[in-house]
PDB file of N, CA and C in Angstrom:
ATOM      1  N   MET A   1      20.579 -12.326   4.770  1.00  0.00           N
ATOM      2  CA  MET A   1      21.109 -13.465   5.493  1.00  0.00           C
ATOM      3  C   MET A   1      20.025 -14.589   5.377  1.00  0.00           C
ATOM      4  N   GLU A   2      20.678 -15.839   5.374  1.00  0.00           N
ATOM      5  CA  GLU A   2      19.650 -16.919   5.127  1.00  0.00           C
ATOM      6  C   GLU A   2      19.423 -17.548   6.644  1.00  0.00           C
ATOM      7  N   ILE A   3      18.227 -18.131   6.832  1.00  0.00           N
ATOM      8  CA  ILE A   3      17.801 -18.801   7.932  1.00  0.00           C
ATOM      9  C   ILE A   3      17.711 -20.275   7.722  1.00  0.00           C
ATOM     10  N   TYR A   4      18.183 -21.285   8.347  1.00  0.00           N
ATOM     11  CA  TYR A   4      18.154 -22.701   8.099  1.00  0.00           C
ATOM     12  C   TYR A   4      17.048 -23.297   9.110  1.00  0.00           C
ATOM     13  N   TYR A   5      16.252 -24.087   8.464  1.00  0.00           N
ATOM     14  CA  TYR A   5      15.226 -24.946   9.242  1.00  0.00           C
ATOM     15  C   TYR A   5      15.300 -26.346   8.841  1.00  0.00           C
ATOM     16  N   HIS A   6      14.799 -27.154   9.710  1.00  0.00           N
ATOM     17  CA  HIS A   6      14.696 -28.593   9.266  1.00  0.00           C
ATOM     18  C   HIS A   6      13.418 -29.240  10.002  1.00  0.00           C
ATOM     19  N   MET A   7      13.057 -30.297   9.368  1.00  0.00           N
ATOM     20  CA  MET A   7      11.807 -31.072  10.002  1.00  0.00           C
ATOM     21  C   MET A   7      12.363 -32.543  10.029  1.00  0.00           C
ATOM     22  N   SER A   8      11.925 -33.319  10.955  1.00  0.00           N
ATOM     23  CA  SER A   8      12.005 -34.591  11.014  1.00  0.00           C
ATOM     24  C   SER A   8      11.071 -35.227  12.168  1.00  0.00           C
ATOM     25  N   ALA A   9      11.015 -36.518  12.193  1.00  0.00           N
ATOM     26  CA  ALA A   9      10.119 -37.127  13.300  1.00  0.00           C
ATOM     27  C   ALA A   9      10.781 -37.067  14.630  1.00  0.00           C
ATOM     28  N   GLY A  10      12.131 -36.787  14.596  1.00  0.00           N
ATOM     29  CA  GLY A  10      13.007 -36.841  15.843  1.00  0.00           C
ATOM     30  C   GLY A  10      13.715 -38.238  15.873  1.00  0.00           C
ATOM     31  N   CYS A  11      13.004 -39.295  15.369  1.00  0.00           N
ATOM     32  CA  CYS A  11      13.704 -40.536  15.253  1.00  0.00           C
ATOM     33  C   CYS A  11      13.814 -40.825  13.799  1.00  0.00           C
ATOM     34  N   LEU A  12      15.091 -41.080  13.207  1.00  0.00           N
ATOM     35  CA  LEU A  12      15.369 -41.167  11.916  1.00  0.00           C
ATOM     36  C   LEU A  12      14.894 -42.443  11.291  1.00  0.00           C
ATOM     37  N   SER A  13      14.310 -43.383  12.106  1.00  0.00           N
ATOM     38  CA  SER A  13      13.759 -44.569  11.492  1.00  0.00           C
ATOM     39  C   SER A  13      12.353 -44.453  11.060  1.00  0.00           C
ATOM     40  N   GLN A  14      11.761 -43.261  11.522  1.00  0.00           N
ATOM     41  CA  GLN A  14      10.460 -42.937  11.097  1.00  0.00           C
ATOM     42  C   GLN A  14      10.555 -41.843   9.778  1.00  0.00           C
ATOM     43  N   TYR A  15       9.547 -42.173   8.849  1.00  0.00           N
ATOM     44  CA  TYR A  15       9.822 -41.422   7.657  1.00  0.00           C
ATOM     45  C   TYR A  15       8.356 -41.340   6.977  1.00  0.00           C
ATOM     46  N   ILE A  16       8.361 -40.457   6.015  1.00  0.00           N
ATOM     47  CA  ILE A  16       7.130 -40.242   5.152  1.00  0.00           C
ATOM     48  C   ILE A  16       7.440 -40.489   3.912  1.00  0.00           C
ATOM     49  N   GLU A  17       6.511 -41.007   2.998  1.00  0.00           N
ATOM     50  CA  GLU A  17       6.747 -41.294   1.602  1.00  0.00           C
ATOM     51  C   GLU A  17       7.230 -40.070   0.942  1.00  0.00           C
ATOM     52  N   THR A  18       8.251 -40.236   0.183  1.00  0.00           N
ATOM     53  CA  THR A  18       8.905 -38.972  -0.505  1.00  0.00           C
ATOM     54  C   THR A  18       7.851 -38.426  -1.585  1.00  0.00           C
ATOM     55  N   GLN A  19       7.225 -39.427  -2.383  1.00  0.00           N
ATOM     56  CA  GLN A  19       6.380 -38.921  -3.290  1.00  0.00           C
ATOM     57  C   GLN A  19       5.261 -38.165  -2.704  1.00  0.00           C
ATOM     58  N   LYS A  20       4.603 -38.480  -1.680  1.00  0.00           N
ATOM     59  CA  LYS A  20       3.612 -37.690  -1.009  1.00  0.00           C
ATOM     60  C   LYS A  20       3.918 -36.186  -0.818  1.00  0.00           C
ATOM     61  N   ILE A  21       5.257 -35.969  -0.449  1.00  0.00           N
ATOM     62  CA  ILE A  21       5.649 -34.577  -0.215  1.00  0.00           C
ATOM     63  C   ILE A  21       6.027 -33.971  -1.559  1.00  0.00           C
ATOM     64  N   ARG A  22       6.620 -34.655  -2.467  1.00  0.00           N
ATOM     65  CA  ARG A  22       6.826 -34.177  -3.768  1.00  0.00           C
ATOM     66  C   ARG A  22       5.699 -33.748  -4.463  1.00  0.00           C
ATOM     67  N   LYS A  23       4.666 -34.465  -4.303  1.00  0.00           N
ATOM     68  CA  LYS A  23       3.316 -34.280  -5.000  1.00  0.00           C
ATOM     69  C   LYS A  23       2.681 -32.960  -4.499  1.00  0.00           C
ATOM     70  N   HIS A  24       2.820 -32.674  -3.217  1.00  0.00           N
ATOM     71  CA  HIS A  24       2.165 -31.570  -2.666  1.00  0.00           C
ATOM     72  C   HIS A  24       3.035 -30.345  -3.100  1.00  0.00           C
ATOM     73  N   LEU A  25       4.406 -30.420  -2.956  1.00  0.00           N
ATOM     74  CA  LEU A  25       5.201 -29.343  -3.363  1.00  0.00           C
ATOM     75  C   LEU A  25       5.126 -29.087  -4.857  1.00  0.00           C
ATOM     76  N   LEU A  26       4.851 -29.946  -5.654  1.00  0.00           N
ATOM     77  CA  LEU A  26       4.751 -29.631  -7.239  1.00  0.00           C
ATOM     78  C   LEU A  26       3.324 -29.012  -7.507  1.00  0.00           C
ATOM     79  N   GLU A  27       2.456 -29.345  -6.651  1.00  0.00           N
ATOM     80  CA  GLU A  27       1.072 -28.853  -6.984  1.00  0.00           C
ATOM     81  C   GLU A  27       0.922 -27.578  -6.420  1.00  0.00           C
ATOM     82  N   THR A  28       1.736 -27.052  -5.454  1.00  0.00           N
ATOM     83  CA  THR A  28       1.458 -25.653  -5.001  1.00  0.00           C
ATOM     84  C   THR A  28       1.890 -24.601  -6.030  1.00  0.00           C
ATOM     85  N   MET A  29       2.502 -24.969  -7.020  1.00  0.00           N
ATOM     86  CA  MET A  29       2.932 -24.153  -8.027  1.00  0.00           C
ATOM     87  C   MET A  29       3.746 -22.941  -7.449  1.00  0.00           C
ATOM     88  N   PHE A  30       4.118 -23.002  -6.440  1.00  0.00           N
ATOM     89  CA  PHE A  30       4.912 -21.965  -5.769  1.00  0.00           C
ATOM     90  C   PHE A  30       6.454 -22.381  -5.910  1.00  0.00           C
ATOM     91  N   LEU A  31       6.759 -23.668  -5.911  1.00  0.00           N
ATOM     92  CA  LEU A  31       8.191 -24.000  -5.994  1.00  0.00           C
ATOM     93  C   LEU A  31       8.398 -24.766  -7.440  1.00  0.00           C
ATOM     94  N   CYS A  32       9.718 -24.770  -7.689  1.00  0.00           N
ATOM     95  CA  CYS A  32      10.127 -25.586  -8.858  1.00  0.00           C
ATOM     96  C   CYS A  32      11.162 -26.583  -8.339  1.00  0.00           C
ATOM     97  N   GLU A  33      11.065 -27.679  -9.037  1.00  0.00           N
ATOM     98  CA  GLU A  33      11.994 -28.757  -8.624  1.00  0.00           C
ATOM     99  C   GLU A  33      13.153 -28.603  -9.633  1.00  0.00           C
ATOM    100  N   ILE A  34      14.270 -28.209  -8.952  1.00  0.00           N
ATOM    101  CA  ILE A  34      15.549 -27.975  -9.827  1.00  0.00           C
ATOM    102  C   ILE A  34      16.329 -29.289 -10.065  1.00  0.00           C
ATOM    103  N   LYS A  35      16.264 -30.292  -9.164  1.00  0.00           N
ATOM    104  CA  LYS A  35      16.568 -31.536  -9.212  1.00  0.00           C
ATOM    105  C   LYS A  35      15.823 -32.539  -8.367  1.00  0.00           C
ATOM    106  N   GLU A  36      15.850 -33.795  -8.650  1.00  0.00           N
ATOM    107  CA  GLU A  36      14.895 -34.643  -7.911  1.00  0.00           C
ATOM    108  C   GLU A  36      15.061 -34.392  -6.349  1.00  0.00           C
ATOM    109  N   GLY A  37      14.125 -33.999  -5.574  1.00  0.00           N
ATOM    110  CA  GLY A  37      14.081 -33.828  -4.165  1.00  0.00           C
ATOM    111  C   GLY A  37      14.472 -32.358  -3.801  1.00  0.00           C
ATOM    112  N   ASN A  38      14.888 -31.528  -4.702  1.00  0.00           N
ATOM    113  CA  ASN A  38      15.282 -30.269  -4.183  1.00  0.00           C
ATOM    114  C   ASN A  38      14.366 -29.153  -4.978  1.00  0.00           C
ATOM    115  N   PHE A  39      13.738 -28.448  -4.100  1.00  0.00           N
ATOM    116  CA  PHE A  39      12.767 -27.372  -4.699  1.00  0.00           C
ATOM    117  C   PHE A  39      13.112 -26.011  -4.340  1.00  0.00           C
ATOM    118  N   GLN A  40      13.003 -25.116  -5.132  1.00  0.00           N
ATOM    119  CA  GLN A  40      13.410 -23.671  -4.896  1.00  0.00           C
ATOM    120  C   GLN A  40      12.351 -22.725  -5.504  1.00  0.00           C
ATOM    121  N   ARG A  41      12.499 -21.483  -5.077  1.00  0.00           N
ATOM    122  CA  ARG A  41      11.775 -20.248  -5.532  1.00  0.00           C
ATOM    123  C   ARG A  41      12.786 -19.171  -5.202  1.00  0.00           C
ATOM    124  N   LYS A  42      12.598 -18.146  -6.140  1.00  0.00           N
ATOM    125  CA  LYS A  42      13.524 -17.122  -5.963  1.00  0.00           C
ATOM    126  C   LYS A  42      12.943 -15.741  -5.169  1.00  0.00           C
ATOM    127  N   THR A  43      11.638 -15.627  -5.359  1.00  0.00           N
ATOM    128  CA  THR A  43      10.982 -14.568  -4.504  1.00  0.00           C
ATOM    129  C   THR A  43       9.738 -15.109  -3.975  1.00  0.00           C
ATOM    130  N   PRO A  44       9.289 -15.092  -2.785  1.00  0.00           N
ATOM    131  CA  PRO A  44      10.508 -15.090  -1.814  1.00  0.00           C
ATOM    132  C   PRO A  44      11.408 -16.354  -1.773  1.00  0.00           C
ATOM    133  N   PHE A  45      12.580 -16.205  -1.486  1.00  0.00           N
ATOM    134  CA  PHE A  45      13.475 -17.248  -1.473  1.00  0.00           C
ATOM    135  C   PHE A  45      13.162 -18.419  -0.626  1.00  0.00           C
ATOM    136  N   VAL A  46      13.226 -19.580  -1.216  1.00  0.00           N
ATOM    137  CA  VAL A  46      12.852 -20.953  -0.429  1.00  0.00           C
ATOM    138  C   VAL A  46      13.872 -21.938  -1.111  1.00  0.00           C
ATOM    139  N   ASP A  47      14.448 -22.712  -0.288  1.00  0.00           N
ATOM    140  CA  ASP A  47      15.139 -24.000  -0.803  1.00  0.00           C
ATOM    141  C   ASP A  47      14.710 -25.038   0.155  1.00  0.00           C
ATOM    142  N   ILE A  48      14.017 -26.055  -0.443  1.00  0.00           N
ATOM    143  CA  ILE A  48      13.676 -27.312   0.249  1.00  0.00           C
ATOM    144  C   ILE A  48      14.375 -28.491  -0.349  1.00  0.00           C
ATOM    145  N   THR A  49      14.831 -29.289   0.670  1.00  0.00           N
ATOM    146  CA  THR A  49      15.474 -30.468   0.068  1.00  0.00           C
ATOM    147  C   THR A  49      15.022 -31.687   1.029  1.00  0.00           C
ATOM    148  N   LEU A  50      14.416 -32.783   0.278  1.00  0.00           N
ATOM    149  CA  LEU A  50      13.987 -33.845   0.822  1.00  0.00           C
ATOM    150  C   LEU A  50      15.055 -35.029   1.072  1.00  0.00           C
ATOM    151  N   LEU A  51      15.466 -35.444   2.209  1.00  0.00           N
ATOM    152  CA  LEU A  51      16.438 -36.370   2.472  1.00  0.00           C
ATOM    153  C   LEU A  51      16.131 -37.620   3.186  1.00  0.00           C
ATOM    154  N   ASN A  52      16.919 -38.646   3.078  1.00  0.00           N
ATOM    155  CA  ASN A  52      16.767 -39.886   3.881  1.00  0.00           C
ATOM    156  C   ASN A  52      18.094 -39.995   4.518  1.00  0.00           C
ATOM    157  N   VAL A  53      18.248 -39.447   5.749  1.00  0.00           N
ATOM    158  CA  VAL A  53      19.582 -39.388   6.294  1.00  0.00           C
ATOM    159  C   VAL A  53      19.937 -40.525   7.259  1.00  0.00           C
ATOM    160  N   ARG A  54      21.153 -40.693   7.619  1.00  0.00           N
ATOM    161  CA  ARG A  54      21.603 -41.815   8.629  1.00  0.00           C
ATOM    162  C   ARG A  54      21.971 -40.962   9.836  1.00  0.00           C
ATOM    163  N   ASN A  55      22.406 -39.724   9.689  1.00  0.00           N
ATOM    164  CA  ASN A  55      22.785 -38.697  10.831  1.00  0.00           C
ATOM    165  C   ASN A  55      22.218 -37.342  10.616  1.00  0.00           C
ATOM    166  N   ALA A  56      21.503 -36.775  11.398  1.00  0.00           N
ATOM    167  CA  ALA A  56      20.771 -35.401  11.272  1.00  0.00           C
ATOM    168  C   ALA A  56      21.831 -34.590  11.301  1.00  0.00           C
ATOM    169  N   GLU A  57      23.116 -34.682  11.967  1.00  0.00           N
ATOM    170  CA  GLU A  57      24.114 -33.857  12.118  1.00  0.00           C
ATOM    171  C   GLU A  57      25.132 -33.862  10.916  1.00  0.00           C
ATOM    172  N   SER A  58      25.018 -34.892  10.017  1.00  0.00           N
ATOM    173  CA  SER A  58      26.083 -34.972   9.020  1.00  0.00           C
ATOM    174  C   SER A  58      25.332 -35.635   7.682  1.00  0.00           C
ATOM    175  N   TRP A  59      24.907 -34.675   6.734  1.00  0.00           N
ATOM    176  CA  TRP A  59      24.257 -35.196   5.629  1.00  0.00           C
ATOM    177  C   TRP A  59      24.485 -34.254   4.413  1.00  0.00           C
ATOM    178  N   SER A  60      24.087 -34.709   3.242  1.00  0.00           N
ATOM    179  CA  SER A  60      24.265 -33.815   2.045  1.00  0.00           C
ATOM    180  C   SER A  60      23.168 -34.080   1.295  1.00  0.00           C
ATOM    181  N   ASP A  61      22.963 -33.327   0.216  1.00  0.00           N
ATOM    182  CA  ASP A  61      21.942 -33.355  -0.701  1.00  0.00           C
ATOM    183  C   ASP A  61      21.843 -34.571  -1.473  1.00  0.00           C
ATOM    184  N   ASN A  62      23.076 -35.464  -1.424  1.00  0.00           N
ATOM    185  CA  ASN A  62      23.086 -36.746  -2.127  1.00  0.00           C
ATOM    186  C   ASN A  62      22.278 -37.893  -1.396  1.00  0.00           C
ATOM    187  N   ASP A  63      21.717 -37.397  -0.219  1.00  0.00           N
ATOM    188  CA  ASP A  63      20.952 -38.364   0.519  1.00  0.00           C
ATOM    189  C   ASP A  63      19.525 -38.419   0.213  1.00  0.00           C
ATOM    190  N   TYR A  64      19.074 -38.047  -1.032  1.00  0.00           N
ATOM    191  CA  TYR A  64      17.778 -38.155  -1.409  1.00  0.00           C
ATOM    192  C   TYR A  64      17.479 -39.605  -1.681  1.00  0.00           C
ATOM    193  N   ASP A  65      16.224 -39.942  -1.284  1.00  0.00           N
ATOM    194  CA  ASP A  65      15.696 -41.269  -1.635  1.00  0.00           C
ATOM    195  C   ASP A  65      14.389 -41.061  -2.226  1.00  0.00           C
ATOM    196  N   ALA A  66      13.922 -41.668  -3.273  1.00  0.00           N
ATOM    197  CA  ALA A  66      12.669 -41.529  -3.932  1.00  0.00           C
ATOM    198  C   ALA A  66      11.564 -42.095  -3.255  1.00  0.00           C
ATOM    199  N   HIS A  67      11.839 -42.922  -2.150  1.00  0.00           N
ATOM    200  CA  HIS A  67      10.775 -43.688  -1.512  1.00  0.00           C
ATOM    201  C   HIS A  67      10.481 -43.157  -0.060  1.00  0.00           C
ATOM    202  N   LYS A  68      11.656 -42.822   0.676  1.00  0.00           N
ATOM    203  CA  LYS A  68      11.550 -42.560   2.017  1.00  0.00           C
ATOM    204  C   LYS A  68      12.106 -41.015   2.166  1.00  0.00           C
ATOM    205  N   THR A  69      11.559 -40.276   3.112  1.00  0.00           N
ATOM    206  CA  THR A  69      12.061 -39.026   3.656  1.00  0.00           C
ATOM    207  C   THR A  69      12.051 -39.010   5.071  1.00  0.00           C
ATOM    208  N   ASN A  70      13.037 -38.899   5.730  1.00  0.00           N
ATOM    209  CA  ASN A  70      13.136 -38.793   7.255  1.00  0.00           C
ATOM    210  C   ASN A  70      13.597 -37.359   7.705  1.00  0.00           C
ATOM    211  N   TYR A  71      13.950 -36.488   6.801  1.00  0.00           N
ATOM    212  CA  TYR A  71      14.666 -35.242   7.122  1.00  0.00           C
ATOM    213  C   TYR A  71      14.340 -34.219   6.095  1.00  0.00           C
ATOM    214  N   ILE A  72      13.851 -33.095   6.272  1.00  0.00           N
ATOM    215  CA  ILE A  72      13.531 -31.999   5.190  1.00  0.00           C
ATOM    216  C   ILE A  72      14.367 -30.867   5.684  1.00  0.00           C
ATOM    217  N   SER A  73      15.390 -30.424   4.804  1.00  0.00           N
ATOM    218  CA  SER A  73      16.091 -29.147   5.078  1.00  0.00           C
ATOM    219  C   SER A  73      15.462 -27.893   4.382  1.00  0.00           C
ATOM    220  N   ILE A  74      15.207 -26.685   5.007  1.00  0.00           N
ATOM    221  CA  ILE A  74      14.587 -25.670   4.465  1.00  0.00           C
ATOM    222  C   ILE A  74      15.395 -24.428   4.683  1.00  0.00           C
ATOM    223  N   ILE A  75      15.590 -23.777   3.831  1.00  0.00           N
ATOM    224  CA  ILE A  75      16.554 -22.386   3.816  1.00  0.00           C
ATOM    225  C   ILE A  75      15.378 -21.365   3.295  1.00  0.00           C
ATOM    226  N   ILE A  76      15.570 -20.257   3.993  1.00  0.00           N
ATOM    227  CA  ILE A  76      14.792 -18.936   3.510  1.00  0.00           C
ATOM    228  C   ILE A  76      15.535 -17.765   3.804  1.00  0.00           C
ATOM    229  N   GLU A  77      15.234 -16.693   3.236  1.00  0.00           N
ATOM    230  CA  GLU A  77      15.887 -15.349   3.676  1.00  0.00           C
ATOM    231  C   GLU A  77      15.243 -14.863   5.017  1.00  0.00           C
ATOM    232  N   GLU A  78      16.070 -14.361   5.847  1.00  0.00           N
ATOM    233  CA  GLU A  78      15.742 -13.822   7.153  1.00  0.00           C
ATOM    234  C   GLU A  78      14.580 -12.905   6.857  1.00  0.00           C
ATOM    235  N   SER A  79      14.586 -12.036   5.915  1.00  0.00           N
ATOM    236  CA  SER A  79      13.545 -10.978   5.610  1.00  0.00           C
ATOM    237  C   SER A  79      12.196 -11.563   5.183  1.00  0.00           C
ATOM    238  N   ASP A  80      12.108 -12.791   4.741  1.00  0.00           N
ATOM    239  CA  ASP A  80      10.919 -13.436   4.502  1.00  0.00           C
ATOM    240  C   ASP A  80      10.396 -14.243   5.671  1.00  0.00           C
ATOM    241  N   ARG A  81      10.918 -14.300   6.597  1.00  0.00           N
ATOM    242  CA  ARG A  81      10.375 -15.101   7.918  1.00  0.00           C
ATOM    243  C   ARG A  81       8.890 -14.777   8.219  1.00  0.00           C
ATOM    244  N   GLU A  82       8.436 -13.665   8.145  1.00  0.00           N
ATOM    245  CA  GLU A  82       7.023 -13.494   8.242  1.00  0.00           C
ATOM    246  C   GLU A  82       6.312 -13.446   6.995  1.00  0.00           C
ATOM    247  N   ASN A  83       6.697 -13.696   5.908  1.00  0.00           N
ATOM    248  CA  ASN A  83       6.062 -13.697   4.691  1.00  0.00           C
ATOM    249  C   ASN A  83       4.897 -14.729   4.684  1.00  0.00           C
ATOM    250  N   SER A  84       3.684 -14.353   4.197  1.00  0.00           N
ATOM    251  CA  SER A  84       2.568 -15.163   4.461  1.00  0.00           C
ATOM    252  C   SER A  84       2.687 -16.488   3.426  1.00  0.00           C
ATOM    253  N   ALA A  85       3.335 -16.420   2.395  1.00  0.00           N
ATOM    254  CA  ALA A  85       3.472 -17.627   1.592  1.00  0.00           C
ATOM    255  C   ALA A  85       4.461 -18.575   2.328  1.00  0.00           C
ATOM    256  N   ILE A  86       5.466 -18.099   3.000  1.00  0.00           N
ATOM    257  CA  ILE A  86       6.387 -19.022   3.734  1.00  0.00           C
ATOM    258  C   ILE A  86       5.703 -19.530   4.874  1.00  0.00           C
ATOM    259  N   VAL A  87       4.998 -18.769   5.591  1.00  0.00           N
ATOM    260  CA  VAL A  87       4.188 -19.318   6.762  1.00  0.00           C
ATOM    261  C   VAL A  87       3.254 -20.294   6.374  1.00  0.00           C
ATOM    262  N   SER A  88       2.545 -20.132   5.218  1.00  0.00           N
ATOM    263  CA  SER A  88       1.578 -21.121   4.733  1.00  0.00           C
ATOM    264  C   SER A  88       2.178 -22.428   4.338  1.00  0.00           C
ATOM    265  N   LEU A  89       3.377 -22.244   3.679  1.00  0.00           N
ATOM    266  CA  LEU A  89       4.226 -23.422   3.317  1.00  0.00           C
ATOM    267  C   LEU A  89       4.683 -24.255   4.486  1.00  0.00           C
ATOM    268  N   PHE A  90       5.131 -23.588   5.389  1.00  0.00           N
ATOM    269  CA  PHE A  90       5.533 -24.271   6.667  1.00  0.00           C
ATOM    270  C   PHE A  90       4.358 -25.003   7.347  1.00  0.00           C
ATOM    271  N   ARG A  91       3.222 -24.398   7.420  1.00  0.00           N
ATOM    272  CA  ARG A  91       2.021 -24.998   8.055  1.00  0.00           C
ATOM    273  C   ARG A  91       1.599 -26.296   7.181  1.00  0.00           C
ATOM    274  N   ALA A  92       1.646 -26.101   5.843  1.00  0.00           N
ATOM    275  CA  ALA A  92       1.223 -27.240   4.997  1.00  0.00           C
ATOM    276  C   ALA A  92       2.122 -28.321   5.137  1.00  0.00           C
ATOM    277  N   LEU A  93       3.454 -28.255   5.214  1.00  0.00           N
ATOM    278  CA  LEU A  93       4.413 -29.182   5.392  1.00  0.00           C
ATOM    279  C   LEU A  93       4.241 -29.952   6.732  1.00  0.00           C
ATOM    280  N   GLU A  94       3.965 -29.123   7.861  1.00  0.00           N
ATOM    281  CA  GLU A  94       3.815 -29.703   9.175  1.00  0.00           C
ATOM    282  C   GLU A  94       2.632 -30.524   9.163  1.00  0.00           C
ATOM    283  N   LYS A  95       1.444 -30.110   8.439  1.00  0.00           N
ATOM    284  CA  LYS A  95       0.162 -30.951   8.359  1.00  0.00           C
ATOM    285  C   LYS A  95       0.401 -32.274   7.605  1.00  0.00           C
ATOM    286  N   ILE A  96       1.104 -32.173   6.452  1.00  0.00           N
ATOM    287  CA  ILE A  96       1.392 -33.295   5.665  1.00  0.00           C
ATOM    288  C   ILE A  96       2.255 -34.395   6.372  1.00  0.00           C
ATOM    289  N   CYS A  97       3.347 -33.918   6.847  1.00  0.00           N
ATOM    290  CA  CYS A  97       4.344 -34.745   7.644  1.00  0.00           C
ATOM    291  C   CYS A  97       4.022 -35.075   8.986  1.00  0.00           C
ATOM    292  N   GLY A  98       3.253 -34.305   9.770  1.00  0.00           N
ATOM    293  CA  GLY A  98       3.165 -34.438  11.204  1.00  0.00           C
ATOM    294  C   GLY A  98       4.283 -34.107  12.044  1.00  0.00           C
ATOM    295  N   TRP A  99       5.180 -33.260  11.500  1.00  0.00           N
ATOM    296  CA  TRP A  99       6.526 -32.918  11.910  1.00  0.00           C
ATOM    297  C   TRP A  99       6.393 -31.548  12.206  1.00  0.00           C
ATOM    298  N   THR A 100       7.417 -30.978  12.997  1.00  0.00           N
ATOM    299  CA  THR A 100       7.342 -29.373  13.283  1.00  0.00           C
ATOM    300  C   THR A 100       8.477 -28.815  12.480  1.00  0.00           C
ATOM    301  N   VAL A 101       8.329 -27.609  12.067  1.00  0.00           N
ATOM    302  CA  VAL A 101       9.550 -26.902  11.454  1.00  0.00           C
ATOM    303  C   VAL A 101      10.306 -26.297  12.739  1.00  0.00           C
ATOM    304  N   ILE A 102      11.567 -26.583  12.529  1.00  0.00           N
ATOM    305  CA  ILE A 102      12.515 -26.243  13.751  1.00  0.00           C
ATOM    306  C   ILE A 102      13.701 -25.360  13.109  1.00  0.00           C
ATOM    307  N   GLU A 103      13.876 -24.122  13.648  1.00  0.00           N
ATOM    308  CA  GLU A 103      15.114 -23.366  13.237  1.00  0.00           C
ATOM    309  C   GLU A 103      16.238 -24.053  13.770  1.00  0.00           C
ATOM    310  N   ASP A 104      17.134 -24.069  12.788  1.00  0.00           N
ATOM    311  CA  ASP A 104      18.623 -24.412  13.259  1.00  0.00           C
ATOM    312  C   ASP A 104      19.257 -23.249  13.818  1.00  0.00           C
ATOM    313  N   LEU A 105      19.806 -23.563  15.074  1.00  0.00           N
ATOM    314  CA  LEU A 105      20.318 -22.441  15.868  1.00  0.00           C
ATOM    315  C   LEU A 105      21.935 -22.329  15.994  1.00  0.00           C
ATOM    316  N   CYS A 106      22.630 -23.015  15.120  1.00  0.00           N
ATOM    317  CA  CYS A 106      23.933 -23.026  14.940  1.00  0.00           C
ATOM    318  C   CYS A 106      24.500 -22.128  13.782  1.00  0.00           C
TER     319      CYS A 106
END
């Protein structure tokens, strides 16, 4: 079963430079960019999408912006929740963005 997470500043007018996050994700050699702004890994499964959304409740992966990111969608397998690579990835993203990884409860 998949678990959905997200990250944002809480105010969609606040953003981080997309290239700063992309650079970090590409340098980790942990994830592959399958299309611009969307990163994946098969084992442990991780899917990260960088977005610039107008509404945190209604978005799609077409909301990618090469300059600004105000929302990050993260999907992992429930069985990998405690995986050290996943935990390290979450911590690194929180440090870079200054935002907290939040589990979607819906």
